[in-house]
Short mmCIF file of C-alpha atoms and ligand atoms in Angstrom, two decimals:
data_model
loop_
_atom_site.label_atom_id
_atom_site.label_comp_id
_atom_site.label_asym_id
_atom_site.label_seq_id
_atom_site.Cartn_x
_atom_site.Cartn_y
_atom_site.Cartn_z
CA MET M 4 -45.69 -10.78 -125.15
CA ILE M 5 -47.88 -10.33 -128.19
CA ILE M 6 -49.95 -13.42 -128.78
CA LEU M 7 -51.93 -14.26 -131.99
CA SER M 8 -54.42 -16.94 -131.08
CA ILE M 9 -56.41 -19.14 -133.44
CA GLU M 10 -59.41 -21.30 -132.66
CA THR M 11 -61.09 -23.60 -135.30
CA SER M 12 -61.95 -26.65 -133.35
CA CYS M 13 -65.72 -26.70 -134.08
CA ASP M 14 -67.99 -24.26 -135.64
CA GLU M 15 -66.52 -20.98 -134.56
CA THR M 16 -63.59 -19.38 -136.39
CA ALA M 17 -61.91 -17.13 -133.87
CA LEU M 18 -58.67 -15.01 -133.86
CA SER M 19 -57.30 -12.58 -131.30
CA LEU M 20 -54.28 -10.43 -130.78
CA ILE M 21 -53.58 -10.16 -127.04
CA GLU M 22 -50.76 -8.68 -125.11
CA ALA M 23 -49.67 -10.37 -121.90
CA LYS M 24 -47.97 -8.02 -119.51
CA GLY M 25 -46.11 -9.95 -116.92
CA ASP M 26 -45.71 -13.70 -116.29
CA PHE M 27 -48.34 -16.36 -116.10
CA PRO M 28 -50.40 -16.61 -113.95
CA THR M 29 -50.20 -13.05 -112.62
CA ALA M 30 -50.08 -11.21 -115.92
CA THR M 31 -52.45 -8.53 -117.02
CA TYR M 32 -53.97 -9.07 -120.54
CA GLU M 33 -54.87 -6.43 -123.01
CA ILE M 34 -57.07 -7.41 -125.91
CA HIS M 35 -55.84 -5.50 -128.87
CA GLY M 36 -58.09 -7.29 -131.42
CA ASN M 37 -60.74 -10.00 -131.34
CA ALA M 38 -62.84 -11.49 -134.10
CA LEU M 39 -65.24 -14.38 -134.11
CA TRP M 40 -67.27 -15.83 -136.93
CA SER M 41 -69.95 -18.37 -135.94
CA GLN M 42 -71.10 -20.86 -138.58
CA ILE M 43 -74.17 -21.86 -136.56
CA ASP M 44 -76.68 -20.59 -139.26
CA ILE M 45 -74.99 -22.79 -141.83
CA HIS M 46 -74.98 -25.94 -139.61
CA LYS M 47 -78.59 -25.27 -138.43
CA GLU M 48 -79.92 -26.73 -141.68
CA TYR M 49 -78.22 -30.04 -141.03
CA GLY M 50 -79.17 -30.26 -137.37
CA GLY M 51 -75.59 -30.43 -136.26
CA VAL M 52 -71.98 -29.53 -137.18
CA PHE M 53 -70.63 -31.13 -140.38
CA PRO M 54 -66.85 -31.43 -140.17
CA MET M 55 -66.23 -30.87 -143.84
CA ILE M 56 -68.49 -27.86 -144.06
CA ALA M 57 -66.95 -26.52 -140.87
CA LYS M 58 -63.47 -26.93 -142.49
CA ARG M 59 -64.46 -25.14 -145.60
CA GLU M 60 -66.00 -22.24 -143.78
CA HIS M 61 -62.91 -21.85 -141.51
CA ALA M 62 -60.74 -21.69 -144.66
CA VAL M 63 -62.73 -18.90 -146.29
CA THR M 64 -63.11 -16.80 -143.21
CA ILE M 65 -59.71 -17.04 -141.51
CA VAL M 66 -57.88 -14.36 -143.58
CA PRO M 67 -60.70 -11.81 -143.38
CA LEU M 68 -60.81 -12.39 -139.55
CA LEU M 69 -56.99 -11.99 -139.33
CA GLU M 70 -57.40 -8.70 -141.12
CA LYS M 71 -60.18 -7.67 -138.84
CA VAL M 72 -58.09 -8.44 -135.72
CA LEU M 73 -55.07 -6.54 -136.96
CA ASP M 74 -57.20 -3.67 -138.05
CA GLU M 75 -58.78 -3.42 -134.61
CA ALA M 76 -55.40 -3.58 -133.07
CA GLY M 77 -54.17 -0.48 -134.97
CA ASP M 78 -51.93 0.37 -137.92
CA TYR M 79 -50.80 -2.91 -139.30
CA ASP M 80 -49.17 -1.81 -142.51
CA ALA M 81 -45.56 -2.63 -142.18
CA GLU M 82 -42.99 -0.14 -143.43
CA TYR M 83 -41.18 -2.61 -145.45
CA THR M 84 -42.32 -5.88 -146.90
CA PRO M 85 -39.55 -8.28 -147.64
CA ALA M 86 -40.03 -10.29 -150.84
CA ILE M 87 -40.88 -13.88 -150.30
CA LEU M 88 -38.26 -16.37 -151.49
CA PRO M 89 -39.65 -18.87 -153.96
CA GLU M 90 -38.82 -21.76 -151.55
CA LEU M 91 -40.80 -20.19 -148.84
CA GLU M 92 -43.79 -19.50 -151.11
CA GLU M 93 -43.69 -23.07 -152.24
CA LYS M 94 -43.72 -24.30 -148.64
CA ILE M 95 -46.70 -22.17 -147.75
CA ARG M 96 -48.62 -23.27 -150.82
CA LYS M 97 -47.90 -26.93 -149.94
CA LEU M 98 -49.01 -26.43 -146.32
CA LEU M 99 -52.36 -24.82 -147.35
CA GLU M 100 -52.93 -26.88 -150.51
CA ARG M 101 -55.98 -28.66 -149.04
CA GLU M 102 -57.82 -25.36 -148.54
CA PRO M 103 -58.60 -23.92 -152.00
CA GLY M 104 -57.64 -20.24 -152.25
CA LEU M 105 -56.24 -19.95 -148.77
CA ALA M 106 -52.58 -19.68 -149.80
CA ASP M 107 -53.37 -16.98 -152.31
CA GLN M 108 -55.40 -14.99 -149.68
CA LEU M 109 -52.55 -15.23 -147.17
CA LEU M 110 -49.82 -14.39 -149.65
CA THR M 111 -51.86 -11.46 -150.99
CA PHE M 112 -52.42 -10.20 -147.38
CA HIS M 113 -48.65 -10.41 -146.75
CA ALA M 114 -47.83 -8.59 -149.97
CA GLU M 115 -50.19 -5.79 -149.02
CA HIS M 116 -49.42 -5.51 -145.36
CA GLY M 117 -46.06 -6.90 -144.77
CA MET M 118 -44.56 -8.79 -141.74
CA GLN M 119 -46.50 -8.47 -138.58
CA THR M 120 -44.94 -8.16 -135.14
CA ILE M 121 -46.18 -11.08 -133.09
CA ASP M 122 -44.22 -12.88 -130.43
CA ILE M 123 -46.07 -16.20 -130.42
CA ILE M 124 -48.97 -17.97 -132.21
CA ALA M 125 -51.28 -19.99 -130.05
CA VAL M 126 -53.40 -22.52 -131.99
CA THR M 127 -55.93 -25.04 -130.87
CA ASN M 128 -54.85 -28.51 -132.10
CA GLY M 129 -57.40 -30.57 -130.13
CA PRO M 130 -59.78 -31.80 -128.97
CA GLY M 131 -62.33 -31.12 -131.64
CA LEU M 132 -63.31 -31.95 -135.20
CA GLU M 133 -60.09 -32.95 -136.96
CA PRO M 134 -60.68 -31.51 -140.39
CA ALA M 135 -61.61 -28.21 -138.76
CA LEU M 136 -58.68 -28.28 -136.47
CA TRP M 137 -56.23 -28.81 -139.35
CA VAL M 138 -57.25 -25.48 -140.94
CA GLY M 139 -56.17 -23.54 -137.84
CA VAL M 140 -53.02 -25.60 -137.31
CA ASN M 141 -51.87 -25.36 -140.98
CA PHE M 142 -52.72 -21.70 -141.05
CA ALA M 143 -50.70 -21.08 -137.88
CA ARG M 144 -47.76 -23.07 -139.43
CA ALA M 145 -47.90 -20.94 -142.62
CA ILE M 146 -47.84 -17.59 -140.79
CA ALA M 147 -45.16 -18.81 -138.53
CA LEU M 148 -42.93 -19.34 -141.51
CA LEU M 149 -44.04 -16.08 -143.19
CA TRP M 150 -43.47 -13.79 -140.16
CA ASP M 151 -40.86 -15.90 -138.28
CA VAL M 152 -43.00 -16.54 -135.17
CA PRO M 153 -42.91 -19.64 -132.91
CA VAL M 154 -46.15 -21.62 -132.45
CA VAL M 155 -47.59 -23.24 -129.42
CA PRO M 156 -50.30 -25.98 -129.79
CA ILE M 157 -53.10 -25.56 -127.35
CA ASN M 158 -55.56 -27.89 -125.73
CA HIS M 159 -59.07 -26.40 -126.19
CA MET M 160 -60.27 -27.63 -122.84
CA GLU M 161 -57.46 -25.92 -121.05
CA GLY M 162 -58.65 -22.84 -122.78
CA HIS M 163 -62.10 -23.31 -121.25
CA VAL M 164 -60.56 -23.71 -117.78
CA LEU M 165 -58.67 -20.41 -118.08
CA ALA M 166 -61.61 -18.64 -119.73
CA SER M 167 -63.70 -19.32 -116.61
CA ILE M 168 -61.16 -17.67 -114.25
CA TYR M 169 -60.33 -14.72 -116.60
CA ASP M 170 -61.87 -11.40 -115.44
CA VAL M 171 -62.53 -9.89 -118.76
CA GLU M 172 -64.73 -7.18 -117.17
CA GLU M 173 -62.67 -5.69 -114.41
CA ASP M 174 -58.97 -6.36 -113.79
CA ASP M 175 -58.06 -8.32 -116.98
CA GLN M 176 -56.29 -10.94 -114.98
CA LEU M 177 -56.74 -14.48 -114.03
CA ALA M 178 -58.01 -15.30 -110.64
CA GLN M 179 -55.35 -16.49 -108.26
CA VAL M 180 -56.67 -19.95 -107.72
CA ALA M 181 -56.14 -21.83 -104.46
CA PHE M 182 -55.32 -25.49 -105.05
CA PRO M 183 -56.44 -28.20 -105.03
CA ALA M 184 -59.13 -27.08 -107.46
CA ILE M 185 -61.85 -29.14 -109.14
CA SER M 186 -62.86 -28.21 -112.66
CA LEU M 187 -66.20 -29.24 -114.14
CA LEU M 188 -66.08 -28.89 -118.00
CA ILE M 189 -69.44 -29.01 -119.62
CA SER M 190 -69.67 -28.37 -123.39
CA GLY M 191 -71.04 -29.81 -126.58
CA GLY M 192 -68.37 -32.42 -126.83
CA HIS M 193 -67.16 -32.90 -123.22
CA THR M 194 -68.34 -33.50 -119.72
CA GLU M 195 -65.45 -34.06 -117.33
CA LEU M 196 -64.36 -33.57 -113.76
CA LEU M 197 -60.70 -32.66 -113.38
CA LEU M 198 -58.56 -32.48 -110.25
CA MET M 199 -56.04 -29.59 -110.50
CA LYS M 200 -53.24 -29.74 -107.89
CA ASP M 201 -51.44 -26.85 -109.47
CA TRP M 202 -51.51 -24.58 -112.55
CA GLY M 203 -51.39 -26.65 -115.76
CA GLN M 204 -51.89 -29.97 -113.93
CA TYR M 205 -55.03 -31.83 -114.78
CA GLU M 206 -56.03 -35.27 -113.50
CA LYS M 207 -59.29 -36.68 -114.98
CA ILE M 208 -61.32 -38.00 -112.24
CA GLY M 209 -64.67 -38.39 -113.98
CA GLN M 210 -66.26 -38.11 -117.40
CA THR M 211 -69.38 -38.93 -119.38
CA ARG M 212 -69.74 -42.54 -120.47
CA ASP M 213 -71.89 -41.48 -123.49
CA ASP M 214 -73.33 -38.04 -124.46
CA ALA M 215 -71.86 -34.75 -123.31
CA VAL M 216 -74.24 -32.51 -121.42
CA GLY M 217 -74.39 -29.92 -124.33
CA GLU M 218 -75.03 -32.78 -126.70
CA ALA M 219 -77.93 -33.99 -124.57
CA TYR M 220 -79.32 -30.49 -124.54
CA ASP M 221 -79.04 -30.16 -128.29
CA LYS M 222 -80.65 -33.64 -128.83
CA VAL M 223 -83.52 -32.93 -126.49
CA ALA M 224 -84.03 -29.60 -128.20
CA ARG M 225 -84.28 -31.28 -131.55
CA MET M 226 -86.96 -33.64 -130.28
CA MET M 227 -88.87 -30.55 -129.16
CA GLY M 228 -88.53 -29.12 -132.60
CA ILE M 229 -85.93 -26.52 -131.53
CA SER M 230 -83.13 -25.95 -134.04
CA TYR M 231 -79.42 -26.62 -133.40
CA PRO M 232 -77.81 -25.66 -131.09
CA GLY M 233 -80.86 -25.86 -128.88
CA GLY M 234 -79.22 -25.74 -125.48
CA PRO M 235 -79.83 -22.04 -124.80
CA GLU M 236 -83.46 -22.36 -125.98
CA VAL M 237 -84.14 -25.40 -123.86
CA ALA M 238 -82.79 -23.51 -120.97
CA LYS M 239 -85.15 -20.50 -121.74
CA GLN M 240 -88.16 -22.88 -121.93
CA ALA M 241 -87.14 -24.37 -118.55
CA GLU M 242 -86.94 -20.91 -117.00
CA GLN M 243 -90.38 -20.15 -118.22
CA ALA M 244 -91.77 -23.31 -116.60
CA ARG M 245 -90.17 -22.30 -113.29
CA LYS M 246 -91.69 -18.78 -113.58
CA LYS M 247 -95.09 -20.19 -114.32
CA LYS M 248 -94.69 -22.96 -111.68
CA LEU M 249 -95.85 -25.57 -114.15
CA PRO M 250 -96.40 -29.04 -112.61
CA PRO M 251 -93.95 -31.82 -113.73
CA TYR M 252 -94.64 -33.14 -117.20
CA ALA M 253 -92.65 -36.38 -116.79
CA THR M 254 -90.67 -38.17 -114.12
CA LEU M 255 -87.23 -38.33 -115.52
CA PRO M 256 -84.17 -40.27 -114.15
CA SER M 257 -80.90 -38.59 -112.96
CA PRO M 258 -78.69 -41.28 -114.32
CA MET M 259 -75.60 -42.40 -112.30
CA LEU M 260 -76.77 -40.31 -109.30
CA HIS M 261 -75.87 -43.09 -106.85
CA SER M 262 -72.80 -44.58 -108.61
CA LYS M 263 -69.78 -44.24 -106.34
CA ASP M 264 -67.50 -42.81 -109.09
CA PHE M 265 -67.40 -39.33 -110.60
CA ASP M 266 -68.70 -40.48 -114.02
CA PHE M 267 -71.75 -39.22 -115.84
CA SER M 268 -74.23 -40.66 -118.37
CA PHE M 269 -76.78 -38.62 -120.23
CA SER M 270 -78.08 -40.95 -122.93
CA GLY M 271 -80.61 -42.65 -120.72
CA LEU M 272 -82.05 -39.31 -119.70
CA LYS M 273 -82.28 -38.27 -123.32
CA THR M 274 -84.13 -41.55 -124.17
CA ALA M 275 -86.51 -40.98 -121.25
CA VAL M 276 -87.36 -37.65 -122.83
CA ARG M 277 -87.96 -39.27 -126.10
CA TYR M 278 -90.39 -41.71 -124.55
CA ALA M 279 -92.14 -38.77 -122.69
CA ILE M 280 -92.72 -37.12 -126.01
CA ALA M 281 -93.52 -40.14 -128.15
CA ASP M 282 -96.92 -39.95 -129.90
CA GLN M 283 -97.93 -36.96 -127.83
CA THR M 284 -99.05 -33.55 -128.93
CA LEU M 285 -97.26 -31.25 -126.71
CA SER M 286 -98.63 -27.85 -125.83
CA PRO M 287 -96.19 -24.96 -125.38
CA ASP M 288 -96.53 -25.34 -121.62
CA ASP M 289 -95.78 -29.09 -121.89
CA ILE M 290 -92.63 -28.33 -123.77
CA SER M 291 -91.50 -25.82 -121.15
CA ALA M 292 -92.32 -28.22 -118.27
CA LEU M 293 -90.50 -31.04 -119.96
CA ALA M 294 -87.46 -28.80 -120.65
CA ARG M 295 -87.49 -27.89 -116.92
CA ASP M 296 -87.77 -31.53 -115.88
CA PHE M 297 -84.78 -32.37 -118.15
CA GLU M 298 -82.71 -29.46 -116.85
CA ASP M 299 -83.51 -30.28 -113.22
CA ALA M 300 -82.33 -33.93 -113.81
CA VAL M 301 -79.09 -32.73 -115.47
CA THR M 302 -78.44 -30.24 -112.70
CA THR M 303 -78.99 -32.75 -109.94
CA VAL M 304 -76.39 -35.19 -111.23
CA LEU M 305 -73.85 -32.45 -112.15
CA LEU M 306 -74.19 -30.92 -108.68
CA LYS M 307 -74.05 -34.17 -106.78
CA LYS M 308 -70.93 -35.52 -108.58
CA THR M 309 -69.14 -32.21 -108.33
CA LEU M 310 -69.84 -31.95 -104.63
CA ALA M 311 -68.54 -35.48 -104.19
CA ALA M 312 -65.36 -34.57 -106.09
CA ILE M 313 -64.92 -31.41 -103.96
CA GLU M 314 -65.32 -33.36 -100.77
CA ALA M 315 -63.12 -36.39 -101.89
CA HIS M 316 -60.21 -34.06 -102.74
CA ASP M 317 -60.76 -31.33 -100.12
CA ALA M 318 -60.86 -28.74 -102.94
CA LYS M 319 -60.49 -25.09 -102.21
CA THR M 320 -61.73 -23.87 -105.58
CA LEU M 321 -64.28 -24.99 -108.22
CA ILE M 322 -63.94 -23.88 -111.84
CA VAL M 323 -66.87 -24.51 -114.11
CA GLY M 324 -66.35 -24.06 -117.82
CA GLY M 325 -67.50 -24.88 -121.37
CA GLY M 326 -70.62 -23.76 -123.31
CA VAL M 327 -73.11 -25.16 -120.84
CA SER M 328 -71.61 -23.21 -117.94
CA ALA M 329 -73.53 -20.21 -119.33
CA ASN M 330 -76.74 -21.94 -118.06
CA THR M 331 -78.51 -19.78 -115.49
CA HIS M 332 -80.23 -22.49 -113.58
CA ILE M 333 -77.07 -24.70 -113.30
CA LYS M 334 -75.11 -21.70 -111.98
CA ARG M 335 -77.80 -20.64 -109.59
CA MET M 336 -78.12 -24.20 -108.04
CA PHE M 337 -74.27 -24.46 -107.74
CA ASP M 338 -74.00 -21.11 -106.05
CA ALA M 339 -76.88 -21.72 -103.67
CA THR M 340 -75.68 -25.22 -102.69
CA LEU M 341 -71.98 -24.28 -102.39
CA LEU M 342 -72.84 -21.30 -100.18
CA LEU M 343 -74.64 -23.62 -97.83
CA GLU M 344 -72.42 -26.71 -97.85
CA HIS M 345 -68.96 -25.30 -98.67
CA PRO M 346 -68.90 -21.55 -97.69
CA ASP M 347 -65.14 -21.38 -97.77
CA LEU M 348 -64.90 -22.73 -101.34
CA THR M 349 -64.45 -20.19 -104.17
CA ALA M 350 -66.45 -21.00 -107.34
CA TYR M 351 -65.73 -19.51 -110.73
CA PHE M 352 -68.13 -19.49 -113.71
CA PRO M 353 -67.11 -17.78 -116.90
CA LYS M 354 -68.02 -14.10 -117.44
CA PRO M 355 -70.54 -13.40 -120.21
CA GLY M 356 -69.00 -14.15 -123.64
CA MET M 357 -66.25 -16.37 -122.08
CA SER M 358 -68.28 -19.62 -121.82
CA THR M 359 -68.65 -20.63 -125.47
CA ASP M 360 -65.81 -21.12 -127.82
CA ASN M 361 -63.56 -18.07 -128.39
CA SER M 362 -59.92 -17.30 -129.13
CA ILE M 363 -59.26 -15.21 -126.04
CA MET M 364 -59.16 -18.42 -124.00
CA ILE M 365 -56.65 -19.90 -126.52
CA ALA M 366 -54.43 -16.83 -126.03
CA LEU M 367 -54.50 -17.34 -122.24
CA ALA M 368 -53.55 -20.92 -122.63
CA GLY M 369 -50.84 -19.86 -125.13
CA HIS M 370 -49.34 -17.60 -122.42
CA ALA M 371 -49.56 -20.47 -119.94
CA ARG M 372 -47.74 -22.76 -122.31
CA SER M 373 -45.36 -20.28 -124.01
CA ALA M 374 -42.40 -22.28 -122.85
CA ASN M 375 -43.56 -25.11 -125.19
CA ALA M 376 -43.49 -22.92 -128.28
CA ILE M 377 -41.96 -24.55 -131.37
CA LEU M 378 -39.74 -22.69 -133.83
CA PRO M 379 -41.31 -21.84 -137.13
CA THR M 380 -39.20 -24.33 -139.04
CA GLY M 381 -40.01 -27.23 -136.75
CA THR M 382 -43.87 -26.90 -136.62
CA ASP M 383 -44.46 -30.08 -138.61
CA VAL M 384 -44.53 -31.83 -135.26
CA ILE M 385 -47.84 -30.04 -134.52
CA ARG M 386 -50.69 -32.25 -135.54
CA ALA M 387 -54.45 -31.79 -135.09
CA ASN M 388 -55.67 -34.30 -132.65
CA GLY M 389 -59.38 -34.69 -132.41
CA ASN M 390 -59.19 -36.70 -129.24
CA ARG M 391 -56.43 -34.77 -127.50
CA SER M 392 -56.85 -35.22 -123.75
CA ILE M 393 -56.39 -32.51 -121.12
CA ALA M 394 -55.08 -35.05 -118.51
CA ASN M 395 -51.34 -35.11 -117.96
CA ASN M 396 -51.46 -38.88 -117.15
O1 LIG O 63 -68.01 -24.99 -125.39
P1 LIG O 63 -68.91 -24.91 -126.60
O2 LIG O 63 -69.08 -23.55 -127.15
O3 LIG O 63 -68.47 -25.79 -127.72
C1 LIG O 63 -67.88 -27.03 -127.51
O4 LIG O 63 -66.61 -27.06 -127.29
O5 LIG O 63 -68.63 -28.00 -127.53
O6 LIG O 63 -70.34 -25.55 -126.16
C2 LIG O 63 -71.49 -25.53 -126.91
C3 LIG O 63 -72.55 -26.26 -126.22
C4 LIG O 63 -73.77 -26.57 -127.13
O7 LIG O 63 -74.13 -27.91 -126.90
C5 LIG O 63 -74.87 -25.63 -126.58
O8 LIG O 63 -76.19 -26.15 -126.77
C6 LIG O 63 -74.53 -25.54 -125.14
O9 LIG O 63 -73.04 -25.51 -125.08
N1 LIG O 63 -75.08 -24.37 -124.41
C7 LIG O 63 -75.97 -24.41 -123.42
C8 LIG O 63 -76.24 -23.06 -123.06
N2 LIG O 63 -75.47 -22.27 -123.85
C9 LIG O 63 -74.76 -23.05 -124.71
N3 LIG O 63 -76.59 -25.47 -122.90
C10 LIG O 63 -77.42 -25.19 -121.85
N4 LIG O 63 -77.77 -23.95 -121.46
C11 LIG O 63 -77.22 -22.81 -122.02
N5 LIG O 63 -77.52 -21.62 -121.57
ZN1 LIG O 64 -65.55 -25.56 -126.38
#
């Protein structure tokens, strides 16, 4: 099965062409083409992601990225380009009318290269920034009509779960997970604990009541004068403080540490950092020490709640995913603690490059959900849904 996957939920435009050999979840995947364009430098100036700017950027980069992916995959000039009927052209123009120039770009691409052989299109339709999601969704619907391919709408968070168990370095397969599994998803928009009793089944057992972890990292970074997205730089500063064994700069709370549920809260911690900084002139060492104090507090709660979830549900597997799962300290603390307290449990963190948003993860989810694919003429039921939940209930 040849899968074209499209991801535009936030500030990364990403497309891939991936071949699934075999059935989910035991297939082997071959990445024929993969392209990703990050808008971070554009959003940096504003200190965060602006949905309307994200949408505009997705619309101008999506056709060049499609071309790059197909080019990487090999010869993509079809032998014969059927003429497009006027009704079809009109439909495509209507679908893409909100993105200036996009219909022209796509139709020109088609005229030059012809119909592409793709079995299924997997597109993220939520959660994420709705205007940004719509670009991917409508683009998927347009190529579905143009090249007669069914479309499957994908939950971005399921993509993160599958990305974390995908061995992109060695066997190109998904890990054969033993259930029940607990999944901890930590990204810029989400912080949630999921119970998975089987493939594709997600029960939300805990979530943040306010900020997501990545969001807290980014906000703390901003207070320290580090530009968006500051998560990785805060983590770097924290590592320096550990290396230098700097004394604590502030005593910070680990919010919700003792609550009996699996929920999180990070806004109090963020405010405590703000108070610790207020009216102070911070030396570079002070910044490092405070970054470490913040990261330690975050790690303590994430670890405690995850362990509690593992124990409550007798989990055999832990899957950690989302942008923040790239964090070295969090991974190190999880690995060390799990080895000691749950030596029989298998824990998965994403391989490098698979933690932050990408389209490979959307292709994996597309394969998992291929039975839900919608025929090209019926794709108007696919809507972008900024709040799409991963939970089945
Ligand atoms: O999953 P992702 O790419 O996008 C969302 O779906 O949100 O996650 C991005 C988030 C940002 O908040 C970024 O600051 C954070 O992940 N992040 C990190 C690290 N790398 C990325 N936070 C802490 N430590 C890191 N090493
Ligand atoms: Zn994400």
